[in-house]
Amino acid sequence: TCSFSHSPKDFPKLKNDTFLRAARGEETEHTPVWCMRQAGRYLPEFRETRAAQDFFATCRSPKLCCELTLQPLRRFPLDAAIIFSDILVVPQALGMEVVMVPGKGPTFTEPLKEVEDLLKLRQKVDVTAELGYVFQAITLTRHSLEGRVPLIGFSGAPWTLMSYMIEGGGSSTMAKAKSWLYRHPETSHQLLRLLADVITDYLVGQVAAGAQALQLFESHAGHLGPEQFQDFALPYIRDIAQAVKSKLKEEALPLVPMIIFAKDAHYALRDLAHAGYEVVGLDWTIRPQEARAQTGKDVTLQGNLDPCALYAPKEKIGELVKKMLEAFGTQRYIANLGHGLYPDMNPEHVGAFVEAVHAHSRHINKH
């Protein structure tokens, strides 16, 4: 249950650390597995819990975030939990208004249009004041998990958040946001730097609150070409890893493993493998062997089953998982989808995916 609040101390002892060990490159008996968007609309109990609530009001309720985070773990033997939240809470902390429009998704009431609009943003963000509700949700959930599995915290990466803040919502081209990179490179860097600083404090705060791993989502990497990624995404991805780690040391907090997931950024896998993250997440559009060849031996890989594979019959899901495990190898690997779960997916097929990872990886490890 998620009913009473605790301090971020005296956390229950962790019983299943398979995910953390794989993230750190240690040997595991089975390949750990979790799913992006595992707390989501594909679960009827999620829809029930969320029914009467405004989406961002849900994000601001530690109790509801805890409940939604735990729901998939009641159903499936997942090896990690990821806190229920949204990447757009960071632009909200900078003073922007975001509403969830049914059928349209997240929408900014006043996106950034002109360079001058940057002045409207908070230049100094007190993350505890603005995002303390996420920290409370993490602490509460960490206690409520009772040590079953580790809890992952996360944030969007600077370029992905910048693109939302300028586009005002989703976009198939990101043309407005990309035009800033070409027309206003200095201002773009100013905005990306501001975001990187807030994200750093936000991630450190999540660890202080009890997060045992962190994932940075560069969901819109695929809209950039290699040069723009090199200029406007990668430096901040690197800076965040470095700054988070040095602040964790300074504050005597645990050095938790960090995951970078840059969707569709194959051209940058080599760089991402050297960006200071223990784990590199992969989407479904790259061959496992190729990803291993480009990232080398010193990082753990995470991914990359096509989410739509979960529409296949259960036996077929098992075959695809087996093939994926054989291609990646069962060690230094965390099984996941190459993107989040879709709302119309059958929970039983999610269960089949999780169980296939455990069964096939155990079998491969034995033989």
Short mmCIF file of C-alpha atoms in Angstrom, two decimals:
data_model
loop_
_atom_site.label_atom_id
_atom_site.label_comp_id
_atom_site.label_asym_id
_atom_site.label_seq_id
_atom_site.Cartn_x
_atom_site.Cartn_y
_atom_site.Cartn_z
CA THR A 1 0.00 0.00 0.00
CA CYS A 2 1.04 3.59 -0.55
CA SER A 3 -0.75 5.20 2.31
CA PHE A 4 1.73 6.69 4.72
CA SER A 5 4.78 8.82 4.23
CA HIS A 6 8.28 7.87 5.30
CA SER A 7 11.65 9.54 5.39
CA PRO A 8 14.23 8.69 2.72
CA LYS A 9 16.03 6.55 5.29
CA ASP A 10 15.66 3.03 6.67
CA PHE A 11 14.60 1.67 3.29
CA PRO A 12 13.75 -2.04 3.24
CA LYS A 13 16.58 -4.35 2.18
CA LEU A 14 16.65 -5.09 -1.55
CA LYS A 15 15.74 -8.71 -2.31
CA ASN A 16 16.21 -8.80 -6.10
CA ASP A 17 19.20 -6.78 -7.33
CA THR A 18 19.48 -8.52 -10.73
CA PHE A 19 18.72 -5.32 -12.64
CA LEU A 20 21.34 -3.30 -10.74
CA ARG A 21 23.96 -6.01 -11.18
CA ALA A 22 23.37 -6.22 -14.92
CA ALA A 23 23.52 -2.41 -15.12
CA ARG A 24 26.92 -2.47 -13.40
CA GLY A 25 28.18 -5.27 -15.63
CA GLU A 26 28.17 -7.98 -12.95
CA GLU A 27 27.10 -11.53 -13.64
CA THR A 28 23.42 -12.43 -13.29
CA GLU A 29 21.57 -15.77 -13.12
CA HIS A 30 18.86 -14.51 -15.42
CA THR A 31 18.59 -11.50 -17.70
CA PRO A 32 16.62 -8.78 -15.90
CA VAL A 33 13.61 -7.27 -17.66
CA TRP A 34 11.38 -4.23 -17.29
CA CYS A 35 9.25 -2.27 -19.75
CA MET A 36 9.20 1.39 -20.58
CA ARG A 37 5.68 2.70 -19.80
CA GLN A 38 5.02 -0.43 -17.74
CA ALA A 39 2.71 1.67 -15.54
CA GLY A 40 0.20 2.62 -18.16
CA ARG A 41 -3.13 2.56 -19.89
CA TYR A 42 -2.79 -1.03 -21.10
CA LEU A 43 -3.71 -2.04 -17.51
CA PRO A 44 -7.42 -1.80 -16.62
CA GLU A 45 -6.48 -1.01 -13.02
CA PHE A 46 -4.42 1.94 -14.27
CA ARG A 47 -7.38 3.32 -16.20
CA GLU A 48 -9.54 2.93 -13.10
CA THR A 49 -7.07 4.68 -10.81
CA ARG A 50 -6.58 7.51 -13.28
CA ALA A 51 -10.21 7.80 -14.46
CA ALA A 52 -11.36 10.79 -12.48
CA GLN A 53 -7.99 12.52 -12.36
CA ASP A 54 -6.32 15.14 -14.47
CA PHE A 55 -3.04 13.63 -15.75
CA PHE A 56 -0.66 16.16 -14.19
CA ALA A 57 -2.71 16.19 -10.98
CA THR A 58 -1.98 12.45 -10.84
CA CYS A 59 1.73 13.19 -11.29
CA ARG A 60 1.53 15.59 -8.35
CA SER A 61 -0.03 13.01 -6.02
CA PRO A 62 2.70 10.87 -4.41
CA LYS A 63 0.08 8.34 -3.31
CA LEU A 64 -1.31 7.86 -6.84
CA CYS A 65 2.18 7.75 -8.39
CA CYS A 66 3.10 5.04 -5.91
CA GLU A 67 -0.03 3.02 -6.66
CA LEU A 68 0.47 3.28 -10.44
CA THR A 69 4.16 2.35 -10.13
CA LEU A 70 3.28 -0.78 -8.15
CA GLN A 71 0.41 -2.00 -10.36
CA PRO A 72 2.53 -3.75 -13.02
CA LEU A 73 4.63 -5.42 -10.29
CA ARG A 74 1.54 -7.01 -8.80
CA ARG A 75 0.91 -8.68 -12.14
CA PHE A 76 4.35 -9.46 -13.56
CA PRO A 77 7.68 -10.62 -12.08
CA LEU A 78 9.48 -7.53 -13.41
CA ASP A 79 13.04 -6.88 -12.22
CA ALA A 80 12.64 -3.11 -11.77
CA ALA A 81 10.01 -0.48 -11.10
CA ILE A 82 10.10 2.96 -12.74
CA ILE A 83 8.43 5.83 -10.92
CA PHE A 84 5.18 7.01 -12.51
CA SER A 85 5.76 10.58 -13.68
CA ASP A 86 6.27 12.51 -16.92
CA ILE A 87 9.24 14.17 -18.60
CA LEU A 88 7.28 17.43 -18.94
CA VAL A 89 7.33 18.15 -15.21
CA VAL A 90 10.71 19.83 -15.85
CA PRO A 91 9.32 22.50 -18.23
CA GLN A 92 6.55 22.98 -15.65
CA ALA A 93 9.22 23.60 -13.01
CA LEU A 94 10.64 26.28 -15.32
CA GLY A 95 7.27 28.02 -15.18
CA MET A 96 5.60 26.73 -18.36
CA GLU A 97 2.01 25.54 -18.37
CA VAL A 98 1.34 22.08 -19.83
CA VAL A 99 -2.09 20.49 -20.03
CA MET A 100 -3.05 17.00 -21.16
CA VAL A 101 -5.57 17.31 -24.01
CA PRO A 102 -7.62 14.14 -24.63
CA GLY A 103 -6.89 12.68 -28.05
CA LYS A 104 -4.01 15.14 -28.57
CA GLY A 105 -1.61 14.55 -25.72
CA PRO A 106 0.48 17.04 -23.73
CA THR A 107 0.02 20.63 -24.90
CA PHE A 108 1.84 23.81 -23.86
CA THR A 109 -0.59 26.73 -23.51
CA GLU A 110 2.19 29.18 -24.43
CA PRO A 111 5.13 27.55 -26.21
CA LEU A 112 8.39 29.45 -26.71
CA LYS A 113 8.03 31.40 -29.96
CA GLU A 114 10.65 34.13 -29.86
CA VAL A 115 14.12 34.24 -28.42
CA GLU A 116 12.81 36.79 -25.87
CA ASP A 117 10.46 34.17 -24.46
CA LEU A 118 13.44 32.62 -22.70
CA LEU A 119 13.26 35.49 -20.21
CA LYS A 120 9.85 34.22 -19.08
CA LEU A 121 11.44 31.01 -17.77
CA ARG A 122 12.66 30.69 -14.19
CA GLN A 123 16.41 31.09 -14.43
CA LYS A 124 17.02 29.50 -11.02
CA VAL A 125 14.90 26.52 -10.13
CA ASP A 126 14.61 25.18 -6.61
CA VAL A 127 13.87 21.56 -7.55
CA THR A 128 12.65 20.67 -4.07
CA ALA A 129 10.09 23.48 -4.17
CA GLU A 130 8.98 22.79 -7.76
CA LEU A 131 9.38 19.01 -8.03
CA GLY A 132 9.29 17.87 -4.42
CA TYR A 133 6.13 15.89 -5.20
CA VAL A 134 8.23 13.57 -7.40
CA PHE A 135 10.75 13.11 -4.59
CA GLN A 136 7.93 12.29 -2.17
CA ALA A 137 6.50 9.78 -4.65
CA ILE A 138 9.92 8.11 -4.96
CA THR A 139 10.43 7.86 -1.19
CA LEU A 140 6.92 6.50 -0.62
CA THR A 141 7.23 4.00 -3.48
CA ARG A 142 10.65 2.82 -2.37
CA HIS A 143 9.20 1.95 1.05
CA SER A 144 6.04 0.45 -0.43
CA LEU A 145 8.09 -1.80 -2.75
CA GLU A 146 9.40 -3.49 0.40
CA GLY A 147 12.69 -4.27 -1.35
CA ARG A 148 11.07 -6.40 -4.06
CA VAL A 149 12.95 -4.71 -6.91
CA PRO A 150 14.97 -1.52 -7.46
CA LEU A 151 13.22 1.75 -8.29
CA ILE A 152 14.28 3.73 -11.36
CA GLY A 153 14.00 7.52 -11.51
CA PHE A 154 14.13 9.43 -14.80
CA SER A 155 14.12 12.68 -16.69
CA GLY A 156 13.80 13.86 -20.26
CA ALA A 157 17.06 15.06 -21.83
CA PRO A 158 17.58 18.74 -22.76
CA TRP A 159 17.01 18.55 -26.52
CA THR A 160 13.83 16.49 -26.14
CA LEU A 161 12.43 18.93 -23.56
CA MET A 162 13.48 21.95 -25.66
CA SER A 163 11.69 20.51 -28.67
CA TYR A 164 8.45 20.12 -26.69
CA MET A 165 8.76 23.62 -25.23
CA ILE A 166 9.03 25.18 -28.70
CA GLU A 167 6.66 22.90 -30.63
CA GLY A 168 4.07 23.13 -27.87
CA GLY A 169 3.38 19.38 -28.13
CA GLY A 170 4.18 16.41 -30.31
CA SER A 171 5.31 16.99 -33.91
CA SER A 172 6.29 14.75 -36.79
CA THR A 173 9.12 17.02 -37.99
CA MET A 174 10.15 19.16 -34.99
CA ALA A 175 10.66 21.90 -37.58
CA LYS A 176 9.97 24.80 -35.19
CA ALA A 177 12.42 23.52 -32.61
CA LYS A 178 15.06 22.60 -35.20
CA SER A 179 14.76 26.00 -36.82
CA TRP A 180 16.00 27.46 -33.51
CA LEU A 181 19.14 25.31 -33.75
CA TYR A 182 19.88 26.80 -37.19
CA ARG A 183 18.65 30.38 -36.62
CA HIS A 184 19.48 30.93 -32.96
CA PRO A 185 22.32 28.58 -31.99
CA GLU A 186 23.47 30.73 -29.04
CA THR A 187 19.99 31.02 -27.55
CA SER A 188 19.46 27.30 -28.12
CA HIS A 189 22.60 26.56 -26.11
CA GLN A 190 21.43 28.93 -23.40
CA LEU A 191 18.13 27.05 -23.12
CA LEU A 192 19.81 23.62 -23.26
CA ARG A 193 22.26 24.66 -20.54
CA LEU A 194 19.43 25.89 -18.31
CA LEU A 195 17.63 22.57 -18.83
CA ALA A 196 20.78 20.52 -18.18
CA ASP A 197 21.34 22.32 -14.86
CA VAL A 198 17.76 21.74 -13.70
CA ILE A 199 17.83 18.09 -14.85
CA THR A 200 21.08 17.50 -12.94
CA ASP A 201 19.59 18.80 -9.68
CA TYR A 202 16.37 16.91 -10.37
CA LEU A 203 18.18 13.58 -10.88
CA VAL A 204 20.36 14.08 -7.79
CA GLY A 205 17.21 14.87 -5.81
CA GLN A 206 15.65 11.63 -7.05
CA VAL A 207 18.60 9.63 -5.71
CA ALA A 208 18.43 11.49 -2.39
CA ALA A 209 14.74 10.51 -2.29
CA GLY A 210 15.52 6.83 -2.90
CA ALA A 211 15.90 6.19 -6.66
CA GLN A 212 18.34 3.31 -7.22
CA ALA A 213 19.00 3.93 -10.93
CA LEU A 214 18.34 6.80 -13.34
CA GLN A 215 17.29 6.88 -16.99
CA LEU A 216 17.67 9.90 -19.26
CA PHE A 217 15.20 9.90 -22.17
CA GLU A 218 16.42 11.59 -25.35
CA SER A 219 13.20 10.55 -27.09
CA HIS A 220 13.54 13.00 -29.97
CA ALA A 221 17.14 12.19 -30.92
CA GLY A 222 15.94 10.78 -34.23
CA HIS A 223 14.86 14.22 -35.44
CA LEU A 224 18.48 15.38 -35.41
CA GLY A 225 21.19 14.43 -37.87
CA PRO A 226 24.63 13.39 -36.62
CA GLU A 227 26.03 16.93 -36.66
CA GLN A 228 23.17 18.56 -34.79
CA PHE A 229 23.17 15.71 -32.30
CA GLN A 230 26.90 16.28 -31.80
CA ASP A 231 26.35 20.00 -31.21
CA PHE A 232 23.05 20.23 -29.36
CA ALA A 233 22.35 16.89 -27.68
CA LEU A 234 25.49 14.91 -26.89
CA PRO A 235 27.40 17.59 -24.93
CA TYR A 236 24.49 18.00 -22.52
CA ILE A 237 23.93 14.25 -22.22
CA ARG A 238 27.62 13.97 -21.25
CA ASP A 239 27.50 16.94 -18.89
CA ILE A 240 24.48 15.56 -17.04
CA ALA A 241 26.16 12.20 -16.36
CA GLN A 242 29.30 13.90 -15.13
CA ALA A 243 27.53 16.55 -13.03
CA VAL A 244 25.11 14.05 -11.46
CA LYS A 245 27.97 11.77 -10.48
CA SER A 246 30.10 14.50 -8.98
CA LYS A 247 27.13 15.91 -7.01
CA LEU A 248 26.21 12.45 -5.71
CA LYS A 249 29.80 12.10 -4.46
CA GLU A 250 29.76 15.57 -2.90
CA GLU A 251 26.50 14.85 -1.11
CA ALA A 252 27.67 11.36 -0.05
CA LEU A 253 24.75 9.78 -1.91
CA PRO A 254 24.91 6.36 -3.61
CA LEU A 255 26.49 6.34 -7.08
CA VAL A 256 23.58 4.77 -8.93
CA PRO A 257 23.82 3.31 -12.44
CA MET A 258 22.63 5.65 -15.20
CA ILE A 259 20.93 4.71 -18.47
CA ILE A 260 20.88 6.83 -21.63
CA PHE A 261 18.10 6.09 -24.11
CA ALA A 262 18.46 8.16 -27.29
CA LYS A 263 15.77 6.89 -29.63
CA ASP A 264 16.84 6.47 -33.28
CA ALA A 265 20.35 7.80 -32.67
CA HIS A 266 22.27 4.88 -34.20
CA TYR A 267 24.79 7.27 -35.66
CA ALA A 268 25.76 8.19 -32.09
CA LEU A 269 25.95 4.80 -30.36
CA ARG A 270 29.73 4.88 -30.18
CA ASP A 271 29.66 8.33 -28.57
CA LEU A 272 26.82 7.40 -26.24
CA ALA A 273 28.79 4.36 -25.03
CA HIS A 274 31.51 6.80 -23.89
CA ALA A 275 29.20 9.47 -22.50
CA GLY A 276 29.47 8.38 -18.87
CA TYR A 277 26.45 6.06 -18.61
CA GLU A 278 26.60 2.46 -17.42
CA VAL A 279 23.75 1.43 -19.72
CA VAL A 280 22.84 2.37 -23.29
CA GLY A 281 19.19 1.83 -24.23
CA LEU A 282 18.31 0.79 -27.78
CA ASP A 283 15.20 1.11 -29.93
CA TRP A 284 14.05 -1.73 -32.17
CA THR A 285 15.57 -0.45 -35.41
CA ILE A 286 19.11 -1.72 -34.86
CA ARG A 287 20.51 -5.25 -34.94
CA PRO A 288 21.75 -6.41 -31.53
CA GLN A 289 25.10 -7.57 -32.93
CA GLU A 290 25.66 -4.20 -34.56
CA ALA A 291 24.85 -2.37 -31.33
CA ARG A 292 27.31 -4.55 -29.41
CA ALA A 293 30.01 -3.96 -32.01
CA GLN A 294 29.57 -0.18 -31.77
CA THR A 295 29.27 0.13 -28.00
CA GLY A 296 32.05 -2.25 -27.01
CA LYS A 297 32.42 -4.36 -23.90
CA ASP A 298 32.26 -1.79 -21.14
CA VAL A 299 28.60 -0.82 -21.17
CA THR A 300 25.43 -2.79 -20.58
CA LEU A 301 22.83 -2.68 -23.34
CA GLN A 302 19.09 -2.36 -22.75
CA GLY A 303 16.24 -3.05 -25.20
CA ASN A 304 15.23 -3.59 -27.99
CA LEU A 305 12.18 -5.71 -28.81
CA ASP A 306 9.79 -4.01 -31.22
CA PRO A 307 6.84 -3.06 -28.96
CA CYS A 308 4.48 -4.26 -31.71
CA ALA A 309 5.90 -7.78 -31.25
CA LEU A 310 3.60 -7.92 -28.22
CA TYR A 311 0.63 -8.05 -30.61
CA ALA A 312 1.92 -11.44 -31.80
CA PRO A 313 0.62 -14.73 -30.32
CA LYS A 314 2.36 -15.67 -27.06
CA GLU A 315 4.43 -18.52 -28.58
CA LYS A 316 5.76 -16.10 -31.19
CA ILE A 317 6.71 -13.61 -28.44
CA GLY A 318 8.71 -16.42 -26.81
CA GLU A 319 10.56 -17.13 -30.06
CA LEU A 320 11.38 -13.46 -30.63
CA VAL A 321 12.67 -13.12 -27.06
CA LYS A 322 14.87 -16.20 -27.45
CA LYS A 323 16.35 -14.79 -30.66
CA MET A 324 16.96 -11.43 -28.98
CA LEU A 325 18.72 -13.04 -26.00
CA GLU A 326 20.91 -15.12 -28.29
CA ALA A 327 21.87 -12.03 -30.25
CA PHE A 328 22.68 -9.81 -27.25
CA GLY A 329 23.92 -12.53 -24.94
CA THR A 330 22.41 -12.93 -21.49
CA GLN A 331 25.09 -10.96 -19.62
CA ARG A 332 25.65 -7.18 -19.56
CA TYR A 333 22.15 -6.99 -20.90
CA ILE A 334 18.76 -5.76 -19.65
CA ALA A 335 15.76 -6.90 -21.67
CA ASN A 336 13.21 -4.23 -22.53
CA LEU A 337 11.14 -3.01 -25.44
CA GLY A 338 12.61 -0.57 -27.95
CA HIS A 339 9.96 1.96 -26.93
CA GLY A 340 7.11 2.17 -24.41
CA LEU A 341 4.10 -0.14 -24.17
CA TYR A 342 1.10 0.96 -26.24
CA PRO A 343 -2.28 1.50 -24.55
CA ASP A 344 -4.10 -1.23 -26.50
CA MET A 345 -1.68 -4.02 -25.61
CA ASN A 346 -2.90 -7.17 -23.90
CA PRO A 347 -1.45 -7.43 -20.36
CA GLU A 348 -1.15 -11.21 -20.81
CA HIS A 349 1.25 -10.65 -23.69
CA VAL A 350 3.34 -8.37 -21.50
CA GLY A 351 3.45 -11.21 -18.97
CA ALA A 352 4.49 -13.63 -21.72
CA PHE A 353 7.37 -11.29 -22.66
CA VAL A 354 8.63 -11.02 -19.06
CA GLU A 355 8.40 -14.74 -18.45
CA ALA A 356 10.07 -15.63 -21.74
CA VAL A 357 13.06 -13.42 -20.84
CA HIS A 358 13.47 -15.17 -17.50
CA ALA A 359 12.94 -18.70 -18.83
CA HIS A 360 15.15 -18.44 -21.93
CA SER A 361 17.97 -16.54 -20.20
CA ARG A 362 18.08 -19.10 -17.37
CA HIS A 363 18.16 -21.89 -19.91
CA ILE A 364 20.94 -20.26 -21.97
CA ASN A 365 22.97 -19.57 -18.79
CA LYS A 366 22.69 -23.19 -17.66
CA HIS A 367 23.81 -24.60 -20.98
#
